[in-house]
PDB file of C-alpha atoms in Angstrom:
ATOM      1  CA  MET A   1      34.325  -4.306  15.464  1.00  0.00           C
ATOM      2  CA  PHE A   2      31.302  -4.375  13.182  1.00  0.00           C
ATOM      3  CA  THR A   3      29.043  -6.282  15.567  1.00  0.00           C
ATOM      4  CA  GLU A   4      29.949  -3.859  18.344  1.00  0.00           C
ATOM      5  CA  TYR A   5      29.089  -0.994  15.992  1.00  0.00           C
ATOM      6  CA  LEU A   6      25.586  -2.403  15.486  1.00  0.00           C
ATOM      7  CA  GLU A   7      25.128  -2.824  19.213  1.00  0.00           C
ATOM      8  CA  GLN A   8      26.127   0.792  19.797  1.00  0.00           C
ATOM      9  CA  LEU A   9      23.654   1.954  17.162  1.00  0.00           C
ATOM     10  CA  ARG A  10      20.850   0.000  18.787  1.00  0.00           C
ATOM     11  CA  TYR A  11      21.810   1.337  22.221  1.00  0.00           C
ATOM     12  CA  LYS A  12      21.443   4.859  20.813  1.00  0.00           C
ATOM     13  CA  GLY A  13      18.057   3.964  19.350  1.00  0.00           C
ATOM     14  CA  LYS A  14      19.249   4.065  15.733  1.00  0.00           C
ATOM     15  CA  ARG A  15      17.912   1.509  13.275  1.00  0.00           C
ATOM     16  CA  TYR A  16      19.973   2.132  10.155  1.00  0.00           C
ATOM     17  CA  PHE A  17      23.156   3.670   8.755  1.00  0.00           C
ATOM     18  CA  THR A  18      24.804   4.430   5.422  1.00  0.00           C
ATOM     19  CA  SER A  19      28.015   3.072   3.923  1.00  0.00           C
ATOM     20  CA  GLU A  20      29.500   6.547   4.191  1.00  0.00           C
ATOM     21  CA  LYS A  21      28.523   6.781   7.862  1.00  0.00           C
ATOM     22  CA  ILE A  22      30.171   3.520   8.895  1.00  0.00           C
ATOM     23  CA  ARG A  23      33.353   4.323   6.969  1.00  0.00           C
ATOM     24  CA  CYS A  24      33.557   7.678   8.711  1.00  0.00           C
ATOM     25  CA  ASP A  25      32.681   6.386  12.209  1.00  0.00           C
ATOM     26  CA  LEU A  26      35.134   3.467  12.094  1.00  0.00           C
ATOM     27  CA  LYS A  27      37.722   5.213   9.878  1.00  0.00           C
ATOM     28  CA  LEU A  28      37.692   2.395   7.330  1.00  0.00           C
ATOM     29  CA  SER A  29      38.876   2.069   3.771  1.00  0.00           C
ATOM     30  CA  ASP A  30      36.306   1.233   1.111  1.00  0.00           C
ATOM     31  CA  ASP A  31      37.550  -2.364   0.890  1.00  0.00           C
ATOM     32  CA  ALA A  32      37.495  -2.872   4.659  1.00  0.00           C
ATOM     33  CA  ALA A  33      33.976  -1.461   4.903  1.00  0.00           C
ATOM     34  CA  LYS A  34      32.716  -3.658   2.050  1.00  0.00           C
ATOM     35  CA  SER A  35      34.252  -6.750   3.645  1.00  0.00           C
ATOM     36  CA  GLY A  36      32.699  -6.058   7.038  1.00  0.00           C
ATOM     37  CA  LEU A  37      29.296  -5.206   5.614  1.00  0.00           C
ATOM     38  CA  TYR A  38      29.338  -8.390   3.545  1.00  0.00           C
ATOM     39  CA  ARG A  39      29.894 -10.471   6.695  1.00  0.00           C
ATOM     40  CA  LEU A  40      27.100  -8.681   8.537  1.00  0.00           C
ATOM     41  CA  LYS A  41      24.693  -9.318   5.637  1.00  0.00           C
ATOM     42  CA  LYS A  42      25.770 -12.963   5.449  1.00  0.00           C
ATOM     43  CA  ASP A  43      25.040 -13.338   9.179  1.00  0.00           C
ATOM     44  CA  LYS A  44      21.620 -11.711   8.596  1.00  0.00           C
ATOM     45  CA  LYS A  45      22.431  -8.906  11.023  1.00  0.00           C
ATOM     46  CA  ILE A  46      21.740  -6.225   8.417  1.00  0.00           C
ATOM     47  CA  ILE A  47      19.917  -5.843   5.115  1.00  0.00           C
ATOM     48  CA  SER A  48      20.528  -3.346   2.336  1.00  0.00           C
ATOM     49  CA  PRO A  49      17.161  -2.443   0.761  1.00  0.00           C
ATOM     50  CA  VAL A  50      18.661   0.215  -1.525  1.00  0.00           C
ATOM     51  CA  ASN A  51      22.187   1.082  -2.542  1.00  0.00           C
ATOM     52  CA  GLY A  52      24.212   2.606   0.300  1.00  0.00           C
ATOM     53  CA  LEU A  53      21.556   2.080   3.001  1.00  0.00           C
ATOM     54  CA  TYR A  54      21.870  -0.591   5.698  1.00  0.00           C
ATOM     55  CA  VAL A  55      19.146  -1.516   8.185  1.00  0.00           C
ATOM     56  CA  VAL A  56      19.893  -3.319  11.431  1.00  0.00           C
ATOM     57  CA  VAL A  57      17.957  -6.574  11.907  1.00  0.00           C
ATOM     58  CA  PRO A  58      17.621  -7.362  15.643  1.00  0.00           C
ATOM     59  CA  PRO A  59      17.896 -11.015  16.746  1.00  0.00           C
ATOM     60  CA  GLU A  60      14.129 -11.367  17.188  1.00  0.00           C
ATOM     61  CA  HIS A  61      13.540 -10.513  13.520  1.00  0.00           C
ATOM     62  CA  ARG A  62      16.386 -12.486  11.921  1.00  0.00           C
ATOM     63  CA  PRO A  63      14.289 -15.653  11.442  1.00  0.00           C
ATOM     64  CA  TYR A  64      12.019 -13.547   9.193  1.00  0.00           C
ATOM     65  CA  GLY A  65      14.892 -11.962   7.249  1.00  0.00           C
ATOM     66  CA  SER A  66      13.986  -8.345   8.034  1.00  0.00           C
ATOM     67  CA  ILE A  67      12.274  -5.963  10.370  1.00  0.00           C
ATOM     68  CA  PRO A  68       8.523  -5.698   9.601  1.00  0.00           C
ATOM     69  CA  ALA A  69       7.615  -3.966   6.352  1.00  0.00           C
ATOM     70  CA  GLU A  70       5.714  -1.175   8.104  1.00  0.00           C
ATOM     71  CA  GLU A  71       8.911  -0.292  10.007  1.00  0.00           C
ATOM     72  CA  LEU A  72      11.198  -0.692   6.991  1.00  0.00           C
ATOM     73  CA  VAL A  73       9.240   1.476   4.544  1.00  0.00           C
ATOM     74  CA  PRO A  74       9.680   4.843   6.357  1.00  0.00           C
ATOM     75  CA  ILE A  75      13.450   4.253   6.538  1.00  0.00           C
ATOM     76  CA  ILE A  76      13.714   3.510   2.813  1.00  0.00           C
ATOM     77  CA  MET A  77      11.553   6.422   1.714  1.00  0.00           C
ATOM     78  CA  ARG A  78      13.388   8.924   3.913  1.00  0.00           C
ATOM     79  CA  HIS A  79      16.700   7.747   2.475  1.00  0.00           C
ATOM     80  CA  LEU A  80      15.412   8.041  -1.098  1.00  0.00           C
ATOM     81  CA  LYS A  81      13.665  11.362  -0.367  1.00  0.00           C
ATOM     82  CA  ALA A  82      10.638   9.820  -2.064  1.00  0.00           C
ATOM     83  CA  ASP A  83       6.951  10.483  -1.592  1.00  0.00           C
ATOM     84  CA  TYR A  84       4.838   7.392  -0.920  1.00  0.00           C
ATOM     85  CA  TYR A  85       1.838   5.878   0.780  1.00  0.00           C
ATOM     86  CA  VAL A  86       0.854   2.376   1.823  1.00  0.00           C
ATOM     87  CA  GLY A  87      -1.975   1.428  -0.503  1.00  0.00           C
ATOM     88  CA  LEU A  88      -4.445  -1.165  -1.751  1.00  0.00           C
ATOM     89  CA  LEU A  89      -4.865  -4.337   0.335  1.00  0.00           C
ATOM     90  CA  SER A  90      -2.076  -3.387   2.737  1.00  0.00           C
ATOM     91  CA  ALA A  91      -3.662  -0.022   3.495  1.00  0.00           C
ATOM     92  CA  GLY A  92      -7.000  -1.704   4.133  1.00  0.00           C
ATOM     93  CA  LEU A  93      -5.434  -3.537   7.087  1.00  0.00           C
ATOM     94  CA  PHE A  94      -5.090  -0.231   8.931  1.00  0.00           C
ATOM     95  CA  PHE A  95      -8.845   0.366   8.685  1.00  0.00           C
ATOM     96  CA  GLY A  96     -10.062  -3.070   9.714  1.00  0.00           C
ATOM     97  CA  ALA A  97     -10.104  -4.801   6.317  1.00  0.00           C
ATOM     98  CA  THR A  98      -8.140  -7.857   7.441  1.00  0.00           C
ATOM     99  CA  HIS A  99      -9.733 -10.813   5.653  1.00  0.00           C
ATOM    100  CA  GLN A 100      -7.688 -10.293   2.479  1.00  0.00           C
ATOM    101  CA  LYS A 101      -4.274  -9.824   4.088  1.00  0.00           C
ATOM    102  CA  PRO A 102      -1.789  -9.685   1.210  1.00  0.00           C
ATOM    103  CA  ALA A 103       1.437 -11.682   1.014  1.00  0.00           C
ATOM    104  CA  ARG A 104       3.159  -8.486  -0.129  1.00  0.00           C
ATOM    105  CA  PHE A 105       3.218  -5.083   1.549  1.00  0.00           C
ATOM    106  CA  GLN A 106       1.938  -2.722  -1.142  1.00  0.00           C
ATOM    107  CA  VAL A 107       3.419   0.771  -1.410  1.00  0.00           C
ATOM    108  CA  VAL A 108       2.644   3.456  -3.995  1.00  0.00           C
ATOM    109  CA  THR A 109       5.582   5.804  -4.627  1.00  0.00           C
ATOM    110  CA  ASN A 110       6.811   8.454  -7.046  1.00  0.00           C
ATOM    111  CA  LYS A 111      10.245   6.810  -7.114  1.00  0.00           C
ATOM    112  CA  ARG A 112      10.896   4.315  -9.892  1.00  0.00           C
ATOM    113  CA  ILE A 113      12.155   1.079  -8.344  1.00  0.00           C
ATOM    114  CA  LYS A 114      12.123  -1.708 -10.894  1.00  0.00           C
ATOM    115  CA  HIS A 115      11.633  -4.710  -8.639  1.00  0.00           C
ATOM    116  CA  SER A 116      10.000  -5.714  -5.379  1.00  0.00           C
ATOM    117  CA  LEU A 117      12.120  -5.603  -2.237  1.00  0.00           C
ATOM    118  CA  GLU A 118      12.394  -9.098  -0.772  1.00  0.00           C
ATOM    119  CA  PHE A 119      14.090 -10.035   2.489  1.00  0.00           C
ATOM    120  CA  GLY A 120      13.078 -13.454   3.764  1.00  0.00           C
ATOM    121  CA  ASP A 121       9.398 -13.372   4.649  1.00  0.00           C
ATOM    122  CA  VAL A 122       9.115  -9.625   4.056  1.00  0.00           C
ATOM    123  CA  VAL A 123       8.178  -8.568   0.523  1.00  0.00           C
ATOM    124  CA  ILE A 124       7.455  -4.953  -0.404  1.00  0.00           C
ATOM    125  CA  GLU A 125       5.584  -4.468  -3.690  1.00  0.00           C
ATOM    126  CA  LEU A 126       6.273  -1.035  -5.161  1.00  0.00           C
ATOM    127  CA  ILE A 127       3.716   0.625  -7.445  1.00  0.00           C
ATOM    128  CA  TYR A 128       4.904   3.660  -9.379  1.00  0.00           C
ATOM    129  CA  LYS A 129       2.730   6.759  -9.640  1.00  0.00           C
ATOM    130  CA  ASN A 130       4.139   9.879 -11.266  1.00  0.00           C
ATOM    131  CA  SER A 131       2.711  12.354  -8.784  1.00  0.00           C
ATOM    132  CA  LEU A 132       1.287  11.913  -5.307  1.00  0.00           C
ATOM    133  CA  ASP A 133       0.706  15.620  -4.745  1.00  0.00           C
ATOM    134  CA  GLY A 134      -2.464  16.323  -2.800  1.00  0.00           C
ATOM    135  CA  LEU A 135      -3.472  12.692  -2.356  1.00  0.00           C
ATOM    136  CA  PRO A 136      -5.079  12.129   1.058  1.00  0.00           C
ATOM    137  CA  THR A 137      -3.112  10.014   3.517  1.00  0.00           C
ATOM    138  CA  GLN A 138      -3.123   9.358   7.230  1.00  0.00           C
ATOM    139  CA  ASP A 139      -0.035   8.996   9.436  1.00  0.00           C
ATOM    140  CA  PHE A 140       0.326   5.949  11.663  1.00  0.00           C
ATOM    141  CA  VAL A 141       3.024   5.819  14.329  1.00  0.00           C
ATOM    142  CA  VAL A 142       5.541   2.963  13.984  1.00  0.00           C
ATOM    143  CA  SER A 143       8.816   2.392  15.812  1.00  0.00           C
ATOM    144  CA  THR A 144      10.817   3.951  12.962  1.00  0.00           C
ATOM    145  CA  GLY A 145       8.733   7.113  12.612  1.00  0.00           C
ATOM    146  CA  TYR A 146       5.483   7.827  10.792  1.00  0.00           C
ATOM    147  CA  LEU A 147       3.985   5.553   8.157  1.00  0.00           C
ATOM    148  CA  LYS A 148       1.872   7.254   5.478  1.00  0.00           C
ATOM    149  CA  VAL A 149      -1.243   5.241   4.661  1.00  0.00           C
ATOM    150  CA  ALA A 150      -3.904   5.979   2.051  1.00  0.00           C
ATOM    151  CA  THR A 151      -7.260   7.142   3.403  1.00  0.00           C
ATOM    152  CA  PRO A 152     -10.244   4.816   2.959  1.00  0.00           C
ATOM    153  CA  GLU A 153     -11.445   6.936   0.019  1.00  0.00           C
ATOM    154  CA  LEU A 154      -8.109   6.681  -1.785  1.00  0.00           C
ATOM    155  CA  ILE A 155      -7.935   2.955  -1.032  1.00  0.00           C
ATOM    156  CA  ALA A 156     -11.362   2.433  -2.607  1.00  0.00           C
ATOM    157  CA  ILE A 157     -10.384   4.234  -5.817  1.00  0.00           C
ATOM    158  CA  ASP A 158      -6.979   2.544  -6.062  1.00  0.00           C
ATOM    159  CA  LEU A 159      -8.445  -0.924  -5.548  1.00  0.00           C
ATOM    160  CA  PHE A 160     -10.186  -0.529  -8.907  1.00  0.00           C
ATOM    161  CA  LYS A 161      -7.494   1.544 -10.610  1.00  0.00           C
ATOM    162  CA  TYR A 162      -4.917  -1.163  -9.840  1.00  0.00           C
ATOM    163  CA  SER A 163      -7.413  -4.014  -9.733  1.00  0.00           C
ATOM    164  CA  LYS A 164      -4.991  -6.672 -10.991  1.00  0.00           C
ATOM    165  CA  ARG A 165      -2.705  -5.928  -8.054  1.00  0.00           C
ATOM    166  CA  ALA A 166      -5.643  -6.250  -5.675  1.00  0.00           C
ATOM    167  CA  GLY A 167      -6.515  -9.761  -6.792  1.00  0.00           C
ATOM    168  CA  ASP A 168      -9.858 -10.373  -8.464  1.00  0.00           C
ATOM    169  CA  ILE A 169     -13.130  -8.484  -8.057  1.00  0.00           C
ATOM    170  CA  SER A 170     -14.174 -10.843  -5.247  1.00  0.00           C
ATOM    171  CA  HIS A 171     -11.050  -9.805  -3.318  1.00  0.00           C
ATOM    172  CA  ILE A 172     -12.028  -6.170  -3.788  1.00  0.00           C
ATOM    173  CA  ALA A 173     -15.615  -6.864  -2.714  1.00  0.00           C
ATOM    174  CA  THR A 174     -14.360  -8.486   0.497  1.00  0.00           C
ATOM    175  CA  VAL A 175     -12.157  -5.489   1.309  1.00  0.00           C
ATOM    176  CA  LEU A 176     -15.009  -3.065   0.607  1.00  0.00           C
ATOM    177  CA  SER A 177     -17.377  -4.985   2.867  1.00  0.00           C
ATOM    178  CA  GLU A 178     -15.004  -4.242   5.767  1.00  0.00           C
ATOM    179  CA  LEU A 179     -13.788  -0.839   4.607  1.00  0.00           C
ATOM    180  CA  SER A 180     -17.125   0.807   3.833  1.00  0.00           C
ATOM    181  CA  PRO A 181     -17.880   1.970   7.414  1.00  0.00           C
ATOM    182  CA  SER A 182     -14.710   4.109   7.232  1.00  0.00           C
ATOM    183  CA  ILE A 183     -15.521   5.722   3.863  1.00  0.00           C
ATOM    184  CA  ASP A 184     -16.806   9.288   3.692  1.00  0.00           C
ATOM    185  CA  GLU A 185     -18.962   9.282   0.562  1.00  0.00           C
ATOM    186  CA  ASN A 186     -18.629  13.025  -0.044  1.00  0.00           C
ATOM    187  CA  LYS A 187     -14.841  12.915   0.239  1.00  0.00           C
ATOM    188  CA  LEU A 188     -14.901   9.922  -2.099  1.00  0.00           C
ATOM    189  CA  ILE A 189     -16.832  11.805  -4.769  1.00  0.00           C
ATOM    190  CA  ALA A 190     -14.594  14.870  -4.456  1.00  0.00           C
ATOM    191  CA  LEU A 191     -11.455  12.731  -4.744  1.00  0.00           C
ATOM    192  CA  ALA A 192     -12.801  10.807  -7.754  1.00  0.00           C
ATOM    193  CA  GLU A 193     -13.558  14.083  -9.516  1.00  0.00           C
ATOM    194  CA  LYS A 194     -10.119  15.488  -8.700  1.00  0.00           C
ATOM    195  CA  LEU A 195      -8.374  12.362 -10.008  1.00  0.00           C
ATOM    196  CA  GLU A 196     -10.748  12.005 -12.975  1.00  0.00           C
ATOM    197  CA  GLU A 197     -11.643   8.534 -11.722  1.00  0.00           C
ATOM    198  CA  VAL A 198     -15.433   8.796 -11.570  1.00  0.00           C
ATOM    199  CA  CYS A 199     -15.593   5.432 -13.345  1.00  0.00           C
ATOM    200  CA  GLN A 200     -14.388   3.881 -10.097  1.00  0.00           C
ATOM    201  CA  ILE A 201     -17.454   5.269  -8.309  1.00  0.00           C
ATOM    202  CA  GLN A 202     -19.588   3.359 -10.813  1.00  0.00           C
ATOM    203  CA  ARG A 203     -17.769   0.123  -9.979  1.00  0.00           C
ATOM    204  CA  LEU A 204     -17.782   0.822  -6.246  1.00  0.00           C
ATOM    205  CA  GLY A 205     -21.483   1.623  -6.103  1.00  0.00           C
ATOM    206  CA  PHE A 206     -22.395  -1.450  -8.162  1.00  0.00           C
ATOM    207  CA  ILE A 207     -20.447  -3.771  -5.869  1.00  0.00           C
ATOM    208  CA  LEU A 208     -21.501  -2.175  -2.577  1.00  0.00           C
ATOM    209  CA  GLU A 209     -25.156  -2.456  -3.525  1.00  0.00           C
ATOM    210  CA  LYS A 210     -24.791  -6.220  -3.990  1.00  0.00           C
ATOM    211  CA  ILE A 211     -22.742  -7.208  -0.938  1.00  0.00           C
ATOM    212  CA  ASN A 212     -23.364  -7.379   2.771  1.00  0.00           C
ATOM    213  CA  VAL A 213     -21.076  -5.701   5.273  1.00  0.00           C
ATOM    214  CA  LEU A 214     -19.950  -7.029   8.626  1.00  0.00           C
ATOM    215  CA  GLU A 215     -21.180  -3.981  10.508  1.00  0.00           C
ATOM    216  CA  ASP A 216     -23.061  -0.755   9.875  1.00  0.00           C
ATOM    217  CA  GLU A 217     -25.246  -1.842   6.985  1.00  0.00           C
ATOM    218  CA  GLU A 218     -27.018   1.493   7.335  1.00  0.00           C
ATOM    219  CA  LYS A 219     -23.777   3.360   6.542  1.00  0.00           C
ATOM    220  CA  LYS A 220     -23.275   1.207   3.469  1.00  0.00           C
ATOM    221  CA  GLU A 221     -26.776   2.001   2.251  1.00  0.00           C
ATOM    222  CA  LYS A 222     -26.107   5.711   2.775  1.00  0.00           C
ATOM    223  CA  ILE A 223     -22.971   5.494   0.614  1.00  0.00           C
ATOM    224  CA  VAL A 224     -24.883   3.649  -2.112  1.00  0.00           C
ATOM    225  CA  ARG A 225     -27.698   6.237  -2.114  1.00  0.00           C
ATOM    226  CA  THR A 226     -25.277   9.157  -2.255  1.00  0.00           C
ATOM    227  CA  LEU A 227     -23.236   7.658  -5.100  1.00  0.00           C
ATOM    228  CA  ALA A 228     -26.361   6.724  -7.069  1.00  0.00           C
ATOM    229  CA  LYS A 229     -27.741  10.247  -6.679  1.00  0.00           C
ATOM    230  CA  TYR A 230     -24.452  11.740  -7.822  1.00  0.00           C
ATOM    231  CA  LEU A 231     -24.335   9.553 -10.943  1.00  0.00           C
ATOM    232  CA  LYS A 232     -28.040   9.799 -11.798  1.00  0.00           C
ATOM    233  CA  ASN A 233     -27.851  12.993 -13.818  1.00  0.00           C
ATOM    234  CA  SER A 234     -24.364  12.483 -15.210  1.00  0.00           C
ATOM    235  CA  ASN A 235     -23.863  11.318 -18.757  1.00  0.00           C
ATOM    236  CA  ARG A 236     -21.381   8.585 -17.935  1.00  0.00           C
ATOM    237  CA  PRO A 237     -20.329   5.927 -20.458  1.00  0.00           C
ATOM    238  CA  TYR A 238     -20.630   2.256 -19.578  1.00  0.00           C
ATOM    239  CA  VAL A 239     -17.493   0.770 -18.008  1.00  0.00           C
ATOM    240  CA  ALA A 240     -16.514  -2.864 -17.546  1.00  0.00           C
ATOM    241  CA  LEU A 241     -16.599  -4.115 -13.972  1.00  0.00           C
ATOM    242  CA  ALA A 242     -13.294  -5.892 -14.614  1.00  0.00           C
ATOM    243  CA  PRO A 243     -11.392  -3.568 -16.981  1.00  0.00           C
ATOM    244  CA  TYR A 244      -8.832  -6.227 -17.875  1.00  0.00           C
ATOM    245  CA  MET A 245     -11.475  -8.656 -19.215  1.00  0.00           C
ATOM    246  CA  SER A 246     -13.548  -8.644 -22.397  1.00  0.00           C
ATOM    247  CA  ARG A 247     -16.794  -6.675 -22.193  1.00  0.00           C
ATOM    248  CA  VAL A 248     -18.374  -8.296 -25.251  1.00  0.00           C
ATOM    249  CA  GLY A 249     -21.577 -10.277 -24.781  1.00  0.00           C
ATOM    250  CA  HIS A 250     -22.188  -9.431 -21.122  1.00  0.00           C
ATOM    251  CA  PRO A 251     -25.298  -7.906 -19.491  1.00  0.00           C
ATOM    252  CA  LYS A 252     -25.350  -4.252 -18.498  1.00  0.00           C
ATOM    253  CA  CYS A 253     -26.544  -2.505 -15.349  1.00  0.00           C
ATOM    254  CA  LYS A 254     -28.273   0.728 -16.358  1.00  0.00           C
ATOM    255  CA  LYS A 255     -28.283   2.236 -12.869  1.00  0.00           C
ATOM    256  CA  TRP A 256     -24.499   2.179 -12.483  1.00  0.00           C
ATOM    257  CA  LYS A 257     -23.593   2.065 -16.195  1.00  0.00           C
ATOM    258  CA  ILE A 258     -21.626  -1.152 -15.616  1.00  0.00           C
ATOM    259  CA  VAL A 259     -20.864  -3.979 -18.018  1.00  0.00           C
ATOM    260  CA  GLU A 260     -21.173  -7.063 -15.797  1.00  0.00           C
ATOM    261  CA  ASN A 261     -18.266  -8.970 -17.352  1.00  0.00           C
ATOM    262  CA  THR A 262     -17.382 -10.990 -14.245  1.00  0.00           C
ATOM    263  CA  ASP A 263     -19.115 -12.601 -11.297  1.00  0.00           C
ATOM    264  CA  PHE A 264     -18.049 -11.908  -7.739  1.00  0.00           C
ATOM    265  CA  GLU A 265     -18.907 -12.509  -4.120  1.00  0.00           C
ATOM    266  CA  SER A 266     -17.527 -11.321  -0.826  1.00  0.00           C
ATOM    267  CA  ASP A 267     -15.770 -13.949   1.282  1.00  0.00           C
ATOM    268  CA  LEU A 268     -17.568 -12.655   4.390  1.00  0.00           C
TER     269      LEU A 268
END
């Protein structure tokens, strides 16, 4: 009965259902529904990423334990009625920054979920942010709907804001070397001002000036010039390149007002 139900859902193009929906469709008691759902989960035919939601796992994805994260995320967020965007290293993949592919699919959301969602090889790392109102995102079409992904400018700021989640500064430098051709420097400045994250422009400019990019070196130089001009007449305090490390006893870069408290290099 339950396997046939999944097959019917797939035939209709549906990828998920709720516990209430299956009880209603099959006219089941709570105990009967729980028993059937347990067997389906045990056979890896479904997963339950959040309470009451069940996602169908087609045969081709069962060896991995789940459908791909980029297909799973829109389903979860619609069910939770949560705002979100794919961010950090995972978002960089959508704009050609592929050399630092993360083991976890990183999602920023305004819904508090205390732990990562893990299903076999698929791990979704959830980063809580109180409000996502007005943050720039771009929609990408996936088989389960639209996936909201941070713009290159938001990625750049978040890489430093959540730098521990992005790996070390060398990881960030590698992403920026691939991401920089997609960054609009004027949008970046406007977003940093709006979010009160101008300190991230200091870090970004310092790193970009020191690394090479795979393509469009001229665009990188334009970004560096624009950011340097913007910061030149501002009375910014010095900030540590790596905010989670001690800034005592390290040299300072006057141009970018950076305490050089860590070394880095791009992997490219």
